[in-house]
Each structure stands twice: as C-alpha cells, then as structure tokens.
GROMACS .gro file of C-alpha atoms in nm:
model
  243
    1UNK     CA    1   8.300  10.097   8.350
    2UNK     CA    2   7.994   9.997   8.560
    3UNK     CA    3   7.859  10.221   8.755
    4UNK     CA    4   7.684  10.106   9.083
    5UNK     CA    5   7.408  10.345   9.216
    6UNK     CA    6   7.426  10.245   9.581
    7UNK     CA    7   7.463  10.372   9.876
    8UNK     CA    8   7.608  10.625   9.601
    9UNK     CA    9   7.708  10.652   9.277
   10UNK     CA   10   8.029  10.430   9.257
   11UNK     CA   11   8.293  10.150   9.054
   12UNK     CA   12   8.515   9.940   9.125
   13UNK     CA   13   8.721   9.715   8.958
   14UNK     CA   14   8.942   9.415   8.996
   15UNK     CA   15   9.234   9.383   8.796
   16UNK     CA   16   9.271   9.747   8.714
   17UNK     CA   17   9.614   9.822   8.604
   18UNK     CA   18   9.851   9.591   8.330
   19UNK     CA   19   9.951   9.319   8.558
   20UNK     CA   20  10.300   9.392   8.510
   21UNK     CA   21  10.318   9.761   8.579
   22UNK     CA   22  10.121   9.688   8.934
   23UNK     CA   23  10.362   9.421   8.995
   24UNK     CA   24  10.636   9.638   8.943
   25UNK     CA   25  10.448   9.910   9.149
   26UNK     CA   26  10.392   9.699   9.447
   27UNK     CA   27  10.750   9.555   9.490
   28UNK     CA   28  10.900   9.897   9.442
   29UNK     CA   29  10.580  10.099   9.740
   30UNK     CA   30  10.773  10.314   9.941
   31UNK     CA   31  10.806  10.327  10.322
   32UNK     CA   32  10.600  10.639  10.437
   33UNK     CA   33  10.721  10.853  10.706
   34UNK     CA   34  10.464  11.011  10.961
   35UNK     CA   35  10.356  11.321  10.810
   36UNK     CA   36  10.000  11.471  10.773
   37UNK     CA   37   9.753  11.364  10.517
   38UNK     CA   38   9.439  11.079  10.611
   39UNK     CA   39   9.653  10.800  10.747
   40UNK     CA   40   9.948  10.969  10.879
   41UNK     CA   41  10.187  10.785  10.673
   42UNK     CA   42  10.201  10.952  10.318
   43UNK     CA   43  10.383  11.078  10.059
   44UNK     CA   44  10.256  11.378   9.855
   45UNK     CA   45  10.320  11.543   9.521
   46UNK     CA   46  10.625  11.781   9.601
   47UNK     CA   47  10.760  11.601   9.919
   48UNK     CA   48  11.161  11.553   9.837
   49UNK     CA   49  11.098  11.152   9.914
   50UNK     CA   50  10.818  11.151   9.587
   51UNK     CA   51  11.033  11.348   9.358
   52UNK     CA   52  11.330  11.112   9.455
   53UNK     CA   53  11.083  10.810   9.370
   54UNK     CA   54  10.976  10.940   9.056
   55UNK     CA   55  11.363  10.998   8.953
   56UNK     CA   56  11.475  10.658   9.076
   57UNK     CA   57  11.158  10.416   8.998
   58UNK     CA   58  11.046  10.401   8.636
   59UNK     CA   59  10.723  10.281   8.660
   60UNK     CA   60  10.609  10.490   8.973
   61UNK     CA   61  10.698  10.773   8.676
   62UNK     CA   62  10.496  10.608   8.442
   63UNK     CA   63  10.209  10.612   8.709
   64UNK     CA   64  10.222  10.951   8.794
   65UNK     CA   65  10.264  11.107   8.463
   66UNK     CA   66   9.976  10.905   8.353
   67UNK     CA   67   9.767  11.031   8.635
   68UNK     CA   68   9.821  11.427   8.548
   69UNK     CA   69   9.638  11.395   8.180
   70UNK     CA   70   9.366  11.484   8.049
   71UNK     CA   71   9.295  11.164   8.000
   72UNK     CA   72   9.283  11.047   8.379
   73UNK     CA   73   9.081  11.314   8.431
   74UNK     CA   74   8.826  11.211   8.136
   75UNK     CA   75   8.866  10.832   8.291
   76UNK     CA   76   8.757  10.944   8.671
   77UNK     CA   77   8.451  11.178   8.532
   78UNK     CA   78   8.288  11.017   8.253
   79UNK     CA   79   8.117  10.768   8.420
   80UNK     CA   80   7.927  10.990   8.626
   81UNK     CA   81   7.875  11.243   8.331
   82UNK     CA   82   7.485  11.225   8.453
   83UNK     CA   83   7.504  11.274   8.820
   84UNK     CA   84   7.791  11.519   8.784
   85UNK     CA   85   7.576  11.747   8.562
   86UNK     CA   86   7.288  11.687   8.786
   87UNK     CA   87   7.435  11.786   9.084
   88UNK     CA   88   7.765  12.007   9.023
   89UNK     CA   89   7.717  12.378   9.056
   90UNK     CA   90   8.020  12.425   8.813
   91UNK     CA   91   7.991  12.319   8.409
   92UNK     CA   92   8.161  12.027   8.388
   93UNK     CA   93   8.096  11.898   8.058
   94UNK     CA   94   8.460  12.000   7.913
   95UNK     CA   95   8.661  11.971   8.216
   96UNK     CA   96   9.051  12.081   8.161
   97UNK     CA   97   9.324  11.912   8.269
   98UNK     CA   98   9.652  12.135   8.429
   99UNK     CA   99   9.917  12.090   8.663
  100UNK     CA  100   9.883  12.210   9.012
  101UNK     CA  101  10.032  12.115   9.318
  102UNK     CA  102   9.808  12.176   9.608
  103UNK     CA  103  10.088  12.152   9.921
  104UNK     CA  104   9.994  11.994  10.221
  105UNK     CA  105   9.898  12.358  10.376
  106UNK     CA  106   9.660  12.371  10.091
  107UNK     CA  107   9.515  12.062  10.160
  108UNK     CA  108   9.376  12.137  10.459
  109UNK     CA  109   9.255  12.375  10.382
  110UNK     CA  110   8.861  12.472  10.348
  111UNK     CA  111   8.918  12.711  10.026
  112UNK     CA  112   9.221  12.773   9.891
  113UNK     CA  113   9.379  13.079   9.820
  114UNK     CA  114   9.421  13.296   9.468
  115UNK     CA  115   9.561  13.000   9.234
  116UNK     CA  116   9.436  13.181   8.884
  117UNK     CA  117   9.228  12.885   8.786
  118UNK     CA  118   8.887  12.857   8.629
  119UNK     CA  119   8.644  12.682   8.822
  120UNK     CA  120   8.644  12.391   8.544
  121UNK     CA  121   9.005  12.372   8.546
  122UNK     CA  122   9.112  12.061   8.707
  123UNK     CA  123   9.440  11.880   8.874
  124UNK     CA  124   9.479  11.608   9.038
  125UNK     CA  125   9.659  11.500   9.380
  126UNK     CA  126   9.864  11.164   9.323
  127UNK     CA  127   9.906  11.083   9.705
  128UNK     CA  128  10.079  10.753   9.825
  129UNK     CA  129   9.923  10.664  10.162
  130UNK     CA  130  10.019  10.369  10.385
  131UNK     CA  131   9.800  10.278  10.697
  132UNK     CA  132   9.922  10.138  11.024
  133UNK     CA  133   9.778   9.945  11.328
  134UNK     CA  134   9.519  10.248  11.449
  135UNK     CA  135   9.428  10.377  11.127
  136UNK     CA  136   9.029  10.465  11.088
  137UNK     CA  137   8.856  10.689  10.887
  138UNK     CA  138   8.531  10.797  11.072
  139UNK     CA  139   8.236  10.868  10.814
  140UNK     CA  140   8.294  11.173  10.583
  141UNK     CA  141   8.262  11.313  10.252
  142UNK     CA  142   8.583  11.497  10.107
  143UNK     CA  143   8.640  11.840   9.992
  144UNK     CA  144   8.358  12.013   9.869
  145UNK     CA  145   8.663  12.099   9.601
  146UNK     CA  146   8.687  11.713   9.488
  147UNK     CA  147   8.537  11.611   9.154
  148UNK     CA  148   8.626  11.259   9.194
  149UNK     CA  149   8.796  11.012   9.439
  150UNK     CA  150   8.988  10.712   9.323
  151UNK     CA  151   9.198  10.441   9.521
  152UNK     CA  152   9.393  10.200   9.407
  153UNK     CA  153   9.478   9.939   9.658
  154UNK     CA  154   9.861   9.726   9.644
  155UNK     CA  155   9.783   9.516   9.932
  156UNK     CA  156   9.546   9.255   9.990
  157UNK     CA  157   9.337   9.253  10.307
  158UNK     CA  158   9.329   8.835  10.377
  159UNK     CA  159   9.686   8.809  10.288
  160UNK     CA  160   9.796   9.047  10.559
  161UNK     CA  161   9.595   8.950  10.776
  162UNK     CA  162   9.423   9.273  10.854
  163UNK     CA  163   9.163   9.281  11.088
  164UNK     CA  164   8.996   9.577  10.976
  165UNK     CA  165   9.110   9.857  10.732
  166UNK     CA  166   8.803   9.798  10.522
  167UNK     CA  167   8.661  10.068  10.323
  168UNK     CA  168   8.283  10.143  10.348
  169UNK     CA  169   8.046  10.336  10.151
  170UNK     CA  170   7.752  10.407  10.360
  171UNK     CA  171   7.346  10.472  10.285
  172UNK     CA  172   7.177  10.749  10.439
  173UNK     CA  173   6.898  10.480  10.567
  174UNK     CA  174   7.186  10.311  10.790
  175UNK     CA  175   7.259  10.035  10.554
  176UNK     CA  176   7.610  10.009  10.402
  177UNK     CA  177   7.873   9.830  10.118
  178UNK     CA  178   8.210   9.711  10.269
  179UNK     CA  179   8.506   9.682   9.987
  180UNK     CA  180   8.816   9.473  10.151
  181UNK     CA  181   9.166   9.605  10.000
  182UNK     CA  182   9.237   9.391   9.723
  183UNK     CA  183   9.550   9.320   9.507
  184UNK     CA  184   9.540   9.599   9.167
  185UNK     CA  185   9.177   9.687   9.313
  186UNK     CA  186   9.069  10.044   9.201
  187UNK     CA  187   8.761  10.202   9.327
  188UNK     CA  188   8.614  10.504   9.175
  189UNK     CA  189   8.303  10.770   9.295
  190UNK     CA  190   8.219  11.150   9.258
  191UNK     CA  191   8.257  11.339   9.526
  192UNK     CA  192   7.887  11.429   9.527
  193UNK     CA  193   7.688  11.484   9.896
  194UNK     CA  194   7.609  11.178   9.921
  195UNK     CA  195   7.943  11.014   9.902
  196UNK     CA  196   7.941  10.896  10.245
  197UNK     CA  197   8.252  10.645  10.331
  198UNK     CA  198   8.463  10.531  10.628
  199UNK     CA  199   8.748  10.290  10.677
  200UNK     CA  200   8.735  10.035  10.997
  201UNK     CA  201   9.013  10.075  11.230
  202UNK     CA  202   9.292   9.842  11.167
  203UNK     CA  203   9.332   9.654  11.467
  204UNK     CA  204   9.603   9.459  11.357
  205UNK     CA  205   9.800   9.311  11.037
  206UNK     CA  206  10.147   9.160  10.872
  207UNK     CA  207  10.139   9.465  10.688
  208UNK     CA  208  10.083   9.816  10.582
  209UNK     CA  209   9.746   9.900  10.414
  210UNK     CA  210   9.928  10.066  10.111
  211UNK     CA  211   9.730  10.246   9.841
  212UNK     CA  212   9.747  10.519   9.622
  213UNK     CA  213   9.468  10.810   9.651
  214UNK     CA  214   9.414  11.041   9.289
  215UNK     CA  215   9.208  11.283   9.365
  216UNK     CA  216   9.087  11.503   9.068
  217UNK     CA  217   9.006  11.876   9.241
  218UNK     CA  218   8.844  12.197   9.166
  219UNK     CA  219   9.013  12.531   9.310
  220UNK     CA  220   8.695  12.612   9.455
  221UNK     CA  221   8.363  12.417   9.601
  222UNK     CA  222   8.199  12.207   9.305
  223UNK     CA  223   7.926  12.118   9.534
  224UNK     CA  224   7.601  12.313   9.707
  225UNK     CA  225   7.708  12.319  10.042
  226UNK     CA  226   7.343  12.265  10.169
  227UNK     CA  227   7.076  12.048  10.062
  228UNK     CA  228   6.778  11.992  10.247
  229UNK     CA  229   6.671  11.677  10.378
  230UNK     CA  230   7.008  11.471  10.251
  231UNK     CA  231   7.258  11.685  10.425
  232UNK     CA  232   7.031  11.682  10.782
  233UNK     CA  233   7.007  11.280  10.704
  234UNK     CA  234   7.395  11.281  10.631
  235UNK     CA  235   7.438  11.456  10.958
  236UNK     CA  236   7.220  11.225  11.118
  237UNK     CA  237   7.402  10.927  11.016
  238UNK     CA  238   7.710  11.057  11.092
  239UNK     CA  239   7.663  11.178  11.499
  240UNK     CA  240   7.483  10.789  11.444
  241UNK     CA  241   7.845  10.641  11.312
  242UNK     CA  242   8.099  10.825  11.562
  243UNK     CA  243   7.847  10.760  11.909
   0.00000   0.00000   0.00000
C-alpha cells in the first residue's frame, strides 16, 4: 500500500476487493433502517437484520469473517507501523486480534466499561452504513479508542448523481483532500490526532451513499488526549469548519 502523508497519514485504493466478490456484495447491500450510528441508516454487528444477512448472503459472510482476523487487523495497521509507534501511547507492535462486539450503547460511549481486554488486544466493528438526502459529517476525529478507520465505498458518486456526500480529509492550515465515493473504493488512515475528516451534506441523489465502515478498536484510549499546539490548531479549524 501507499501511504499518503497529507493532510494526514492516509491510502486509498481503487479496485480494492476481487471484482467478483464486490459485485456480488453490491447487488446483495441491504436496506438500512433508521437506527443510531453516523448516518442514521446502519446495520451493526449483533443487530437481528446483520445476523440474518450473514445466514442468508454468502459472500456478505465471506466479508465479515474476513474482516474479524488477524489478518485484517495486520492489513489496516501495517502501513502506518511508523506513525502508530510514534504516536500511540499503547505498544502496538504485536497487536492481537479477538472477537468483541461493542453494542451500539458501547459505541457511544467515551470509555467503555470492564471488557477484560489488554490494551493491545484488538476487534474490529464491521458496520454497514447507508446515507440519505441530509447526511453530513461535520469535521471530527473518531474515538480516541480507534486504531484504524477503513471505508469501503459500493456506490459511485457521478453515477448517482450525488450532489455532495464527499468525504474530506482536512489540514490543520485550512487546506483539504476531497475523495468522491467510488465503485470497490477503500480508503484507509490511523486514527491518530490529526485525522481530521468530514463528509459534505448530501443534498440530493438517485441513490443511497452505501459503504461499509471496519473499524479496528482498542478497549481503552490509544491516543494522548492533549497535545499542544495540534490539538488548539485542530480546535481552531474545527469552530472554523462548523461557523
């Protein structure tokens, strides 16, 4: 993988999964009911409507079994082996894979409860998100829990004729990179300080934004909470971004 430095350490990739499984993936993306989570259309891990679609859909199996591995977790953190040792407050050089389900309560939550986890042992939220006319993300970084953020996008922006729904990474020096939804486009960053990123509202389109969100997660904060100088800029930028 390439790793781009700016506005923050990040990839992304055209293309990403076999051609057939995405295929089979997109034709078979659920309808989301409103329920909580970033876009207000989702399905989580442990929601009766995701277990059904893992027992019914083959390859959405396939997908999700794949993502809770070791080996997705090794995918989403090697590339940023450097900053992530840089910047972590929690070893992360042999990061362990196990199963958790963090509910929705968890979620949002600021620090989760007891779980009997190490610090360096890792899961990872498979969420299936849809968003609608109205959906924006203003700026943010996620959990302080978050090792790694990665979306995959089944939709293509032009096609569906959005106007809007655009993800974007921003600088702390007001400049910003603006990555359109794409057909089987994944992007990947650490969920360091300085991973800065909005979505445009979607002011209209043909249809959904649909994406999937793996999150690989920490029971507890993997990042300082306070840096001087780059979290008073962050703050800054973000009164800046939201008026």
């Amino acid at each position: 993988m390439t790793v781009r430095d700016w506005p923050f350490p990040h990839v992304t990739i055209d293309g990403y999964l076999d051609a057939g499984e995405y295929e089979a993936l997109r034709r078979l993306f659920p309808t989301c009911p409103p329920n909580s989570g970033p876009t207000g259309y989702s399905h989580f891990w442990g929601d009766a409507d995701f277990d059904a679609l893992l027992d019914a859909e083959p390859a959405w199996r396939r997908f999700f079994d794949w993502t809770q591995s070791q080996a997705f977790v090794d995918i989403c953190l090697a590339p940023f082996a450097d900053t992530i040792a840089r910047e972590a407050v929690v070893d992360l050089s042999h990061p362990r894979f196990v199963s958790h389900i963090e509910t929705r309560r968890d979620k949002e939550q600021r620090y989760l409860g007891k779980t009997g986890l190490a610090p360096d042992q890792l899961f990872v939220r498979t969420d299936i998100l849809q968003g609608n006319v109205g959906y924006d993300r203003r700026a943010h970084v996620d959990h302080r829990r978050r090792a790694a953020t990665m979306l995959i996008y089944l939709c293509d922006g032009d096609e569906d004729e959005m106007v809007g729904g655009d993800l974007i990474l921003h600088a702390v020096d007001g400049e910003s990179v603006t990555i359109r939804p794409r057909h089987n486009r994944m992007v990947l960053f650490p969920c360091v300080n300085s991973s800065l990123h909005s979505v445009s509202r979607i002011e209209s389109q043909r249809h959904p934004r649909n994406y999937v969100q793996l999150t690989v997660s920490s029971s507890v904060d993997l990042w300082e909470s306070e840096r001087p100088g780059l979290r008073q800029a962050l703050g800054r930028r973000m009164r800046a971004l939201v008026g």
